[in-house]
Amino acid sequence: MQTTRYQVTPLDPNAHVFEVRCTVDDPDPAGQRFRLPTWIPGSYLIREFARQFVHVRAEAAGRAIPIAKEAKDVWRAAPGEGPLTVVAKVYAFDLSVRTAYLDRTRAYFNGPSVFLSPEGRESAPCTVELIPPSGDDFRDWRVATTLESDGAPPHAFGRYRAANYDDLIDHPVEMSDFALASFAAGGVRHEIAVTGRQQADLERLARDLARVCQWQIDLFGNAPQSRPPFDRYLFQITAVGDGYGGLEHRSSTSLVCRRDELPMRGRSEIDDGYLNLLGLASHEYFHSWNVKRIKPAAFMPYDLTREGYTRQLWAFEGATSYYDDLALVRSGVIDDARYLELLGRAITQVLRTPGRHVQSVGDSSFDAWIKFYRQDENSPNVVVSYYAKGSLVAAALDLTLRKRGRATLDDVLRALWERYGRAGVGVPEGAIDAIVAEIAGDDMRDFFARFVHGTDDPPLAELLDSFGVDFHVRAAVNAADRGGKPSTAPPPTCWLGAKVAKDLTLQNVFTGSPAERAGLAANDVLVAVDGVRASADLLDKLATTRSAGEHVGVHAFRRDELIVVDVELAGAPLDTCWLTMREEPSGDAARLRQHWLHG
Ligand code: ZN
């Protein structure tokens, strides 16, 4: 099949417009159809990338020919002789890792949001010509991508290639004057390209990531000869004032982080911000195996025209969320106490979600498209995160297997890698349950029925006890309290049952809470409590001075109408967890804990 040729030009940085050309030498004589994906793998929401195609025209053998839309995501060119070129102007001003962005500081794109797919030619090889923006302002710009070079020197504009359309759209491209660092892991060169103003210690970031990456490579690859399943890897990082996000690809990842999460020069401690960035990078790297190669059968191949349904995202995102932080302690980047703090925070996040008793992580996976990715004021009451609870289910599964002494979750992942990932076979629905049962040599049906397909809380307190780790809960002391450690602040004595924003708007009203019973609702704005003007201070004072069973009068605006309600306060829920290492664990517990945290 003839090569599909693409060309991308950052045409007008001030107007945020790329020009993207797609040329087919032997178009369908009946009129070639072109399709744009509606979603990007890894982010389960119909995004309608065609929304940002602001102008589309076609030419054949140098002459303009008609092209018309046949559906929201489909164009058809008039019948004619080749070569046929479609020229699209694409608006790009989304700073997230999922679409595309262009201004005078950088150009970035993900393939699904810019590359039209000529129908019937999905398996044809592709080339991409990357053209620099015109003007002296851009002469320091370079290119960071894992698209294979087709003549372009390293980090240069020029020609790149991909094996087929699926490969083409899995290598996001960064064009800017990024800073660059590199390291080796598994005998393979890894690069870190950082865009945005920053003065970080990138050498330190490279050293820490090298340990984390090597540990992951060894997990799947049977150290010491282990090699990763790619021959180079790229971390694309965009540093901003405030932002967070990551998206995995087969040999790269795009991350957005806060500038102050990058490691500072002259420092050696790992603060919470840097820990957040390391966890994110570790998470996306783990996906190189778990979801990019070990994939649900529903994604083999991806149907990017509509939703792809699977009940397994809890395993792909949840297990990845469990291993992202675990890799930090197992690789020696953080110590045991720091890891337990992170696990305590993850448990806290789930304990604060009443929706965990309404939706299973299996159902949350299936409905990701309309629920997890489209959250509203009621989501905490009815939706559970297949990331957060999924990570606790993965932890409980690992600890259960370890306690039985037969195997670990590492063995399950290696089996999935050998049978599905390395073999290039999709994981059918239900196959993970079966592999766990086979490896554990025990019937694990009850575990999956209760914690994956049902809404029970995984029994982490009981499991951790066998590992010499004590599980504690307390009430949250304020809005900034994420759990993970004990608190010396006075504990709250009562609870309103709503999440209140700084401007006193109720963001969420929790199921069965005093606020809900009194008739308060999300978006109500608090005006006064017991006749005194409401403020964040007043609410904090209320929480530590009043008791369960007491009544308070609340004035609030709903839309522009004043409402007055009587709230009967309840006791504060014990939804904040922290974990501690038992100082003198039994011999069994000490051995289990050592194996779990240090292999
Ligand atoms: Zn993920």
Coordinates of C-alpha atoms and ligand atoms in Angstrom, one line a residue:
M1 CA 0.0 0.0 0.0
Q2 CA 1.3 3.5 -0.8
T3 CA 2.6 5.7 1.9
T4 CA 0.2 8.3 3.4
R5 CA 2.2 11.6 3.5
Y6 CA 1.5 14.2 6.2
Q7 CA 2.9 17.7 6.7
V8 CA 2.5 19.8 9.9
T9 CA 3.2 23.5 10.0
P10 CA 2.7 25.8 13.0
L11 CA 1.2 28.3 10.6
D12 CA 0.0 31.1 12.8
P13 CA 1.2 31.0 16.5
N14 CA -0.7 34.1 17.4
A15 CA -4.0 32.7 16.1
H16 CA -3.1 29.2 17.4
V17 CA -3.5 27.6 14.0
F18 CA -1.7 24.6 12.6
E19 CA -1.8 23.7 8.9
V20 CA -2.0 20.0 8.5
R21 CA -1.7 18.3 5.1
C22 CA -2.6 14.7 4.2
T23 CA -1.6 13.3 0.8
V24 CA -2.8 10.1 -0.7
D25 CA -1.1 9.1 -4.0
D26 CA -3.8 6.5 -5.1
P27 CA -7.1 7.8 -3.7
D28 CA -10.3 5.8 -3.8
P29 CA -11.6 6.7 -7.4
A30 CA -15.2 6.8 -6.1
G31 CA -14.2 9.7 -3.7
Q32 CA -11.7 9.2 -0.9
R33 CA -13.1 9.5 2.6
F34 CA -11.1 10.9 5.5
R35 CA -11.9 10.3 9.2
L36 CA -10.7 12.0 12.4
P37 CA -10.7 10.1 15.7
T38 CA -13.4 11.2 18.3
W39 CA -11.2 10.2 21.3
I40 CA -7.6 9.6 22.2
P41 CA -6.4 6.3 23.7
G42 CA -5.8 6.6 27.4
S43 CA -8.5 9.2 28.0
Y44 CA -11.9 7.7 27.9
L45 CA -14.1 10.6 26.8
I46 CA -15.6 11.4 23.3
R47 CA -13.7 14.7 22.6
E48 CA -14.8 15.3 19.0
F49 CA -11.4 16.5 17.8
A50 CA -13.1 17.6 14.5
R51 CA -14.6 20.6 16.5
Q52 CA -11.2 22.3 16.0
F53 CA -11.0 21.8 12.3
V54 CA -11.8 25.3 11.2
H55 CA -11.2 25.0 7.4
V56 CA -10.7 22.0 5.2
R57 CA -10.0 22.1 1.4
A58 CA -8.7 19.5 -1.1
E59 CA -6.5 19.6 -4.2
A60 CA -5.7 16.9 -6.8
A61 CA -2.7 17.2 -9.1
G62 CA -2.4 20.8 -7.9
R63 CA -6.0 21.9 -8.7
A64 CA -8.7 22.6 -6.1
I65 CA -11.4 19.9 -5.9
P66 CA -14.6 19.8 -3.9
I67 CA -14.5 18.1 -0.4
A68 CA -17.6 17.9 1.8
K69 CA -18.5 16.6 5.2
E70 CA -20.5 13.4 5.5
A71 CA -20.6 13.1 9.3
K72 CA -19.2 15.1 12.2
D73 CA -15.8 13.4 11.9
V74 CA -15.9 12.4 8.1
W75 CA -15.0 14.3 4.9
R76 CA -15.2 13.0 1.4
A77 CA -13.3 14.4 -1.5
A78 CA -14.8 14.4 -5.0
P79 CA -13.7 11.5 -7.3
G80 CA -10.6 12.3 -9.1
E81 CA -7.0 11.3 -10.1
G82 CA -4.3 11.3 -7.5
P83 CA -2.3 12.5 -5.8
L84 CA -4.9 13.9 -3.5
T85 CA -4.1 16.4 -0.7
V86 CA -6.4 17.5 2.0
V87 CA -5.3 20.8 3.7
A88 CA -6.8 21.5 7.1
K89 CA -6.4 24.5 9.4
V90 CA -6.6 23.3 13.0
Y91 CA -7.2 25.5 16.0
A92 CA -4.9 24.4 18.9
F93 CA -5.0 26.1 22.2
D94 CA -5.5 23.4 24.8
L95 CA -2.7 23.2 27.4
S96 CA -3.7 19.6 28.4
V97 CA -1.9 16.5 27.3
R98 CA -4.8 15.3 25.1
T99 CA -5.1 17.6 22.1
A100 CA -2.9 20.3 20.7
Y101 CA -1.4 23.7 21.5
L102 CA 0.3 26.5 19.6
D103 CA 1.5 29.9 20.6
R104 CA 4.8 31.8 20.4
T105 CA 6.3 29.7 23.2
R106 CA 5.6 26.2 21.9
A107 CA 3.9 23.9 19.4
Y108 CA 2.5 20.6 20.6
F109 CA 0.2 18.0 19.2
N110 CA -1.2 14.6 19.7
G111 CA -1.9 12.7 16.4
P112 CA -5.6 12.0 16.9
S113 CA -6.4 15.7 17.0
V114 CA -4.6 16.7 13.8
F115 CA -4.1 13.6 11.5
L116 CA -6.9 12.7 9.2
S117 CA -7.1 8.9 8.5
P118 CA -7.8 8.1 4.8
E119 CA -10.4 5.4 5.0
G120 CA -9.2 1.9 4.0
R121 CA -5.6 2.9 4.4
E122 CA -5.2 2.5 8.2
S123 CA -2.4 -0.1 7.7
A124 CA -0.4 2.0 5.2
P125 CA 3.0 3.3 6.3
C126 CA 3.0 7.1 7.0
T127 CA 5.6 9.9 6.7
V128 CA 5.3 13.2 8.5
E129 CA 7.2 16.4 7.5
L130 CA 7.5 18.8 10.5
I131 CA 8.0 22.4 9.2
P132 CA 9.3 25.0 11.6
P133 CA 7.2 28.2 12.1
S134 CA 8.6 31.1 10.1
G135 CA 10.4 34.0 11.7
D136 CA 13.6 34.6 13.7
D137 CA 11.7 34.2 17.0
F138 CA 11.6 30.5 16.5
R139 CA 15.1 29.7 15.4
D140 CA 15.9 28.0 18.7
W141 CA 13.0 25.6 18.5
R142 CA 13.8 21.9 18.3
V143 CA 11.7 18.8 18.1
A144 CA 11.0 16.1 20.8
T145 CA 9.1 13.1 19.7
T146 CA 9.6 9.3 19.5
L147 CA 8.3 9.2 15.9
E148 CA 11.0 7.4 14.0
S149 CA 13.3 9.7 11.9
D150 CA 13.0 9.4 8.2
G151 CA 16.0 11.6 7.6
A152 CA 15.5 14.3 10.2
P153 CA 18.7 14.6 12.4
P154 CA 18.0 14.2 16.2
H155 CA 15.7 16.9 17.6
A156 CA 15.5 18.6 14.2
F157 CA 12.6 19.6 12.0
G158 CA 12.3 17.4 8.9
R159 CA 10.8 14.0 7.9
Y160 CA 9.7 11.3 10.3
R161 CA 7.8 8.1 9.7
A162 CA 5.4 5.6 11.3
A163 CA 4.5 2.0 10.5
N164 CA 0.8 2.7 10.2
Y165 CA -2.0 5.1 11.4
D166 CA -2.1 3.5 14.9
D167 CA 1.6 4.0 15.3
L168 CA 1.4 7.5 13.8
I169 CA -1.0 8.8 16.4
D170 CA 0.9 7.4 19.4
H171 CA 3.9 9.7 19.4
P172 CA 3.0 13.3 20.5
V173 CA 5.3 16.0 19.1
E174 CA 6.8 18.9 21.1
M175 CA 8.3 21.8 19.2
S176 CA 9.9 24.5 21.3
D177 CA 13.2 25.6 22.9
F178 CA 12.8 22.9 25.6
A179 CA 15.6 21.9 28.0
L180 CA 16.9 18.4 27.6
A181 CA 18.3 15.8 30.0
S182 CA 18.9 12.1 29.5
F183 CA 19.7 8.8 31.2
A184 CA 20.1 5.1 30.5
A185 CA 17.8 2.4 31.8
G186 CA 17.7 -1.2 30.6
G187 CA 20.4 -0.3 28.1
V188 CA 18.1 2.2 26.4
R189 CA 18.4 6.0 26.1
H190 CA 15.7 7.9 27.9
E191 CA 15.2 11.6 27.4
I192 CA 13.4 14.3 29.4
A193 CA 12.4 17.4 27.4
V194 CA 11.1 20.2 29.7
T195 CA 9.1 23.1 28.2
G196 CA 8.2 26.3 30.1
R197 CA 10.2 28.7 32.3
Q198 CA 12.1 26.8 35.0
Q199 CA 15.5 26.5 36.6
A200 CA 15.2 23.0 37.8
D201 CA 17.9 20.4 38.6
L202 CA 17.2 18.2 35.6
E203 CA 20.2 16.0 36.3
R204 CA 18.7 15.0 39.6
L205 CA 15.3 14.3 38.0
A206 CA 17.2 12.1 35.5
R207 CA 19.0 10.2 38.3
D208 CA 15.8 9.6 40.2
L209 CA 13.8 8.5 37.1
A210 CA 16.6 6.2 36.1
R211 CA 16.2 4.2 39.3
V212 CA 12.4 4.1 38.9
C213 CA 12.5 3.1 35.3
Q214 CA 15.2 0.4 35.8
W215 CA 13.1 -1.1 38.6
Q216 CA 10.0 -1.3 36.3
I217 CA 12.1 -2.8 33.5
D218 CA 13.4 -5.4 35.9
L219 CA 9.9 -6.2 37.1
F220 CA 8.7 -7.2 33.7
G221 CA 11.9 -8.3 32.1
N222 CA 13.5 -10.7 34.6
A223 CA 16.6 -8.9 35.7
P224 CA 19.6 -8.7 35.1
Q225 CA 19.3 -9.0 31.3
S226 CA 16.0 -7.1 31.2
R227 CA 15.3 -4.8 28.3
P228 CA 12.2 -2.5 28.0
P229 CA 9.8 -3.1 25.1
F230 CA 11.0 0.0 23.2
D231 CA 14.4 1.1 22.0
R232 CA 14.2 4.7 23.3
Y233 CA 11.8 6.6 25.6
L234 CA 10.8 10.3 26.0
F235 CA 9.3 12.2 29.0
Q236 CA 7.8 15.4 27.5
I237 CA 7.2 17.7 30.5
T238 CA 5.4 21.0 30.3
A239 CA 6.0 23.1 33.5
V240 CA 3.3 25.7 34.3
G241 CA 2.2 27.8 37.2
D242 CA -0.7 25.5 38.1
G243 CA -1.6 22.3 36.3
Y244 CA -1.4 18.5 36.5
G245 CA -1.9 15.7 34.0
G246 CA -0.2 12.9 32.1
L247 CA -1.0 10.6 29.2
E248 CA 0.8 7.4 28.3
H249 CA 2.1 6.4 24.9
R250 CA 4.0 3.4 23.6
S251 CA 7.5 5.0 23.9
S252 CA 6.8 8.4 25.4
T253 CA 4.6 10.3 27.8
S254 CA 3.3 13.8 27.9
L255 CA 3.2 15.4 31.4
V256 CA 2.0 18.7 32.7
C257 CA 3.2 19.7 36.2
R258 CA 3.6 22.8 38.3
R259 CA 7.0 24.5 37.9
D260 CA 7.6 24.2 41.7
E261 CA 7.2 20.4 41.5
L262 CA 10.5 20.1 39.5
P263 CA 13.5 19.5 41.8
M264 CA 15.2 22.7 42.9
R265 CA 19.0 23.1 42.4
G266 CA 21.1 22.6 45.5
R267 CA 18.4 20.6 47.4
S268 CA 18.4 16.9 48.1
E269 CA 15.1 16.3 50.0
I270 CA 12.0 15.1 48.2
D271 CA 9.2 17.6 49.0
D272 CA 5.5 16.8 48.3
G273 CA 5.5 18.6 45.0
Y274 CA 8.5 16.7 43.6
L275 CA 7.1 13.4 45.0
N276 CA 3.9 14.2 43.0
L277 CA 5.9 14.6 39.8
L278 CA 7.9 11.4 40.4
G279 CA 4.7 9.5 41.1
L280 CA 3.1 10.8 37.9
A281 CA 6.2 10.0 35.7
S282 CA 6.3 6.5 37.3
H283 CA 2.6 6.0 36.6
E284 CA 2.9 6.9 32.9
Y285 CA 6.0 4.8 32.5
F286 CA 4.3 1.8 34.0
H287 CA 1.7 2.1 31.4
S288 CA 4.3 1.3 28.8
W289 CA 3.5 -2.3 29.8
N290 CA 0.2 -2.1 31.5
V291 CA -2.4 -0.7 29.0
K292 CA -0.1 0.2 26.1
R293 CA 1.0 -3.4 25.5
I294 CA -1.1 -5.5 27.9
K295 CA -4.4 -4.1 26.6
P296 CA -8.1 -4.9 27.0
A297 CA -9.3 -7.0 24.0
A298 CA -11.8 -4.2 23.5
F299 CA -8.9 -1.9 22.4
M300 CA -7.4 -4.4 19.9
P301 CA -7.7 -2.6 17.7
Y302 CA -9.0 0.8 19.1
D303 CA -12.2 1.9 17.5
L304 CA -11.7 5.6 17.6
T305 CA -15.1 6.4 16.1
R306 CA -17.1 5.4 19.3
E307 CA -16.7 4.4 22.9
G308 CA -14.6 1.3 23.7
Y309 CA -16.3 -0.6 26.5
T310 CA -14.3 -2.6 29.1
R311 CA -14.8 -3.4 32.8
Q312 CA -11.1 -3.8 33.2
L313 CA -9.9 -0.2 33.6
W314 CA -9.6 -0.8 37.4
A315 CA -6.8 -3.2 36.6
F316 CA -5.1 -1.1 34.0
E317 CA -5.4 2.2 35.9
G318 CA -5.8 0.9 39.4
A319 CA -2.8 -1.5 39.3
T320 CA -0.8 1.2 37.6
S321 CA -1.7 3.6 40.4
Y322 CA -0.7 1.1 43.0
Y323 CA 2.7 0.4 41.3
D324 CA 3.5 4.1 40.6
D325 CA 4.2 4.9 44.3
L326 CA 5.3 1.3 45.1
A327 CA 8.0 1.6 42.4
L328 CA 9.4 4.7 44.3
V329 CA 10.0 2.7 47.5
R330 CA 11.1 -0.5 45.8
S331 CA 13.7 1.4 43.8
G332 CA 14.9 3.2 46.9
V333 CA 13.9 6.7 45.8
I334 CA 11.7 7.1 49.0
D335 CA 11.8 5.3 52.3
D336 CA 9.1 3.1 53.8
A337 CA 7.5 5.8 56.0
R338 CA 7.1 8.1 53.0
Y339 CA 5.5 5.3 51.1
L340 CA 3.0 4.5 53.9
E341 CA 2.1 8.2 53.9
L342 CA 1.2 8.0 50.2
L343 CA -0.8 4.8 50.8
G344 CA -2.6 6.5 53.7
R345 CA -3.6 9.4 51.5
A346 CA -4.9 7.0 48.8
I347 CA -7.0 5.3 51.4
T348 CA -8.3 8.6 52.6
Q349 CA -9.3 9.7 49.1
V350 CA -11.5 6.6 48.8
L351 CA -12.9 6.8 52.3
R352 CA -14.2 10.3 51.4
T353 CA -16.1 9.0 48.4
P354 CA -19.6 7.8 49.4
G355 CA -20.0 6.6 45.7
R356 CA -17.8 3.6 46.5
H357 CA -20.8 2.0 48.0
V358 CA -23.0 2.8 45.0
Q359 CA -20.7 1.9 42.0
S360 CA -18.2 -1.0 41.6
V361 CA -14.8 -0.4 40.0
G362 CA -15.9 -2.7 37.2
D363 CA -19.0 -0.6 36.5
S364 CA -16.9 2.6 36.9
S365 CA -14.6 1.3 34.2
F366 CA -17.4 0.5 31.8
D367 CA -19.2 3.9 32.3
A368 CA -15.9 6.0 32.4
W369 CA -17.1 7.7 29.2
I370 CA -20.2 9.2 30.8
K371 CA -19.4 9.2 34.6
F372 CA -15.8 9.3 35.7
Y373 CA -14.8 11.6 32.8
R374 CA -17.9 13.8 33.1
Q375 CA -18.1 14.6 36.8
D376 CA -20.6 16.9 38.3
E377 CA -21.7 18.0 41.8
N378 CA -23.3 14.6 42.6
S379 CA -20.3 12.5 41.4
P380 CA -18.7 11.9 44.8
N381 CA -22.1 10.4 45.9
V382 CA -22.5 8.0 43.0
V383 CA -19.2 7.5 41.2
V384 CA -16.0 5.7 42.4
S385 CA -12.7 6.3 40.9
Y386 CA -11.3 3.2 39.2
Y387 CA -7.9 4.8 39.8
A388 CA -8.2 5.4 43.5
K389 CA -10.3 2.4 44.6
G390 CA -8.6 0.4 41.8
S391 CA -5.2 1.0 43.5
L392 CA -6.6 -0.2 46.8
V393 CA -8.1 -3.3 45.2
A394 CA -4.7 -4.0 43.6
A395 CA -2.9 -3.4 47.0
A396 CA -5.4 -5.8 48.7
L397 CA -4.9 -8.4 46.0
D398 CA -1.1 -8.1 46.3
L399 CA -1.2 -8.4 50.1
T400 CA -3.7 -11.3 50.0
L401 CA -1.5 -13.3 47.5
R402 CA 1.6 -12.5 49.6
K403 CA -0.1 -13.5 52.8
R404 CA -1.1 -16.9 51.3
G405 CA 2.6 -17.3 50.4
R406 CA 2.0 -18.6 46.8
A407 CA 2.6 -15.6 44.6
T408 CA 2.5 -11.8 44.4
L409 CA 0.8 -9.3 42.1
D410 CA 4.2 -9.0 40.4
D411 CA 3.7 -12.6 39.2
V412 CA 0.2 -11.8 37.9
L413 CA 1.6 -8.8 35.9
R414 CA 4.5 -10.9 34.5
A415 CA 2.0 -13.6 33.5
L416 CA -0.2 -10.9 31.8
W417 CA 2.9 -9.6 30.1
E418 CA 4.0 -13.0 28.8
R419 CA 0.6 -14.2 27.6
Y420 CA -0.9 -11.0 26.3
G421 CA 1.5 -8.0 26.2
R422 CA 4.5 -9.7 24.7
A423 CA 2.3 -11.9 22.5
G424 CA 0.3 -8.9 21.2
V425 CA -3.0 -10.5 22.2
G426 CA -5.8 -8.5 23.9
V427 CA -6.9 -9.3 27.4
P428 CA -10.5 -10.7 27.2
E429 CA -13.0 -9.6 29.9
G430 CA -12.7 -11.8 32.9
A431 CA -9.2 -13.0 32.0
I432 CA -7.5 -11.2 34.9
D433 CA -9.8 -13.0 37.4
A434 CA -8.9 -16.3 35.8
I435 CA -5.1 -15.6 35.8
V436 CA -5.2 -14.6 39.5
A437 CA -7.1 -17.8 40.4
E438 CA -4.6 -19.9 38.4
I439 CA -1.5 -18.2 39.9
A440 CA -2.8 -18.1 43.4
G441 CA -3.9 -21.7 43.3
D442 CA -6.9 -20.7 45.3
D443 CA -10.4 -19.8 44.4
M444 CA -10.4 -15.9 44.3
R445 CA -13.9 -15.6 43.0
D446 CA -15.1 -14.2 46.3
F447 CA -12.4 -11.4 46.2
F448 CA -13.4 -10.3 42.7
A449 CA -17.2 -10.6 43.5
R450 CA -16.9 -8.3 46.5
F451 CA -14.2 -5.8 45.7
V452 CA -14.2 -5.5 41.8
H453 CA -17.7 -6.4 40.8
G454 CA -19.2 -5.4 44.1
T455 CA -19.0 -2.4 46.3
D456 CA -17.3 -3.7 49.4
D457 CA -14.2 -1.9 50.8
P458 CA -11.1 -4.0 50.5
P459 CA -10.0 -5.2 54.0
L460 CA -6.7 -3.2 54.1
A461 CA -6.7 -2.7 57.9
E462 CA -6.8 -6.5 58.4
L463 CA -4.3 -7.3 55.7
L464 CA -1.8 -4.6 56.7
D465 CA -1.9 -5.9 60.2
S466 CA -0.3 -9.1 59.0
F467 CA 2.5 -7.0 57.4
G468 CA 3.3 -5.2 60.7
V469 CA 1.6 -2.0 59.6
D470 CA -1.0 -0.4 61.8
F471 CA -4.1 1.3 60.2
H472 CA -5.5 4.4 62.0
V473 CA -8.5 6.6 61.1
R474 CA -9.6 10.0 62.4
A475 CA -11.8 12.9 61.3
A476 CA -10.4 15.5 58.9
V477 CA -9.2 18.6 60.6
N478 CA -9.7 21.0 57.7
A479 CA -10.1 21.3 53.9
A480 CA -6.3 20.9 53.3
D481 CA -6.0 17.7 55.3
R482 CA -5.2 14.9 52.8
G483 CA -4.5 12.3 55.5
G484 CA -1.4 10.0 55.5
K485 CA -0.2 11.4 58.8
P486 CA -1.5 12.0 62.3
S487 CA -2.7 15.5 63.2
T488 CA -2.1 17.6 66.3
A489 CA -4.9 20.0 65.5
P490 CA -8.0 19.8 67.7
P491 CA -10.3 17.2 66.2
P492 CA -13.7 18.3 64.8
T493 CA -16.6 17.6 67.1
C494 CA -19.4 17.9 64.4
W495 CA -20.0 17.8 60.7
L496 CA -22.2 19.7 58.2
G497 CA -21.7 17.1 55.4
A498 CA -20.9 19.5 52.5
K499 CA -17.7 20.5 50.7
V500 CA -17.5 24.3 50.9
A501 CA -15.4 26.4 48.5
K502 CA -13.4 29.4 49.6
D503 CA -16.2 31.7 48.3
L504 CA -18.7 29.8 50.6
T505 CA -20.4 28.0 47.7
L506 CA -21.4 24.4 48.5
Q507 CA -19.5 22.3 45.9
N508 CA -20.9 18.9 47.0
V509 CA -23.5 17.9 49.4
F510 CA -22.9 14.3 50.6
T511 CA -25.6 11.6 50.6
G512 CA -27.3 11.2 53.9
S513 CA -25.5 14.2 55.4
P514 CA -26.9 16.8 57.8
A515 CA -26.7 19.4 55.0
E516 CA -28.7 17.1 52.6
R517 CA -31.3 16.3 55.3
A518 CA -31.8 20.0 56.0
G519 CA -32.4 20.7 52.3
L520 CA -29.1 22.4 51.4
A521 CA -27.9 21.7 47.8
A522 CA -24.8 22.1 45.7
N523 CA -24.3 25.6 44.4
D524 CA -26.1 27.2 47.4
V525 CA -24.0 30.0 48.8
L526 CA -23.8 30.3 52.6
V527 CA -24.7 33.7 54.0
A528 CA -25.0 33.2 57.7
V529 CA -24.9 30.6 60.4
D530 CA -27.0 31.2 63.6
G531 CA -27.5 34.7 62.4
V532 CA -23.8 35.6 62.0
R533 CA -22.2 36.2 58.6
A534 CA -20.7 33.0 57.3
S535 CA -16.9 32.8 56.7
A536 CA -14.3 30.1 56.4
D537 CA -13.2 30.9 60.0
L538 CA -16.7 30.7 61.3
L539 CA -17.2 27.3 59.7
D540 CA -13.8 26.0 61.2
K541 CA -14.8 27.3 64.6
L542 CA -18.3 25.6 64.3
A543 CA -16.6 22.3 63.5
T544 CA -14.6 22.2 66.7
T545 CA -17.0 23.9 69.2
R546 CA -20.5 22.4 68.4
S547 CA -21.6 18.8 68.9
A548 CA -23.5 16.1 67.1
G549 CA -27.2 16.6 67.7
E550 CA -27.0 20.4 68.1
H551 CA -29.1 22.5 65.7
V552 CA -27.9 25.5 63.7
G553 CA -29.8 27.9 61.6
V554 CA -28.3 28.5 58.1
H555 CA -29.1 31.3 55.7
A556 CA -28.0 30.7 52.1
F557 CA -28.7 31.9 48.6
R558 CA -30.1 29.4 46.1
R559 CA -29.8 31.1 42.7
D560 CA -30.8 34.6 43.8
E561 CA -33.4 33.5 46.4
L562 CA -32.7 33.5 50.1
I563 CA -33.4 30.2 51.9
V564 CA -33.4 29.5 55.6
V565 CA -32.9 26.0 56.9
D566 CA -32.4 24.2 60.2
V567 CA -29.4 21.8 60.3
E568 CA -29.0 19.1 62.9
L569 CA -25.3 18.5 63.1
A570 CA -23.8 15.0 63.1
G571 CA -20.6 13.5 64.2
A572 CA -17.6 13.9 61.9
P573 CA -16.9 10.8 59.8
L574 CA -13.6 9.0 60.5
D575 CA -12.5 9.3 56.8
T576 CA -8.9 10.2 57.2
C577 CA -6.3 7.4 57.3
W578 CA -2.7 7.1 58.3
L579 CA -0.5 4.1 58.6
T580 CA 2.4 3.4 60.9
M581 CA 5.2 0.7 60.9
R582 CA 4.9 -1.5 64.0
E583 CA 8.2 -1.2 65.8
E584 CA 8.5 -4.8 66.8
P585 CA 6.5 -6.9 64.3
S586 CA 6.3 -10.7 64.7
G587 CA 8.9 -12.7 62.6
D588 CA 6.3 -13.5 59.9
A589 CA 5.1 -9.9 59.7
A590 CA 8.6 -8.5 59.5
R591 CA 9.5 -11.0 56.7
L592 CA 6.2 -10.2 54.7
R593 CA 6.8 -6.4 55.1
Q594 CA 10.4 -6.6 54.0
H595 CA 9.4 -8.6 50.9
W596 CA 6.5 -6.3 50.1
L597 CA 8.4 -3.1 50.3
H598 CA 11.9 -4.2 49.2
G599 CA 11.4 -7.4 47.1
Ligands
ZN1 ZN -3.0 6.0 34.0

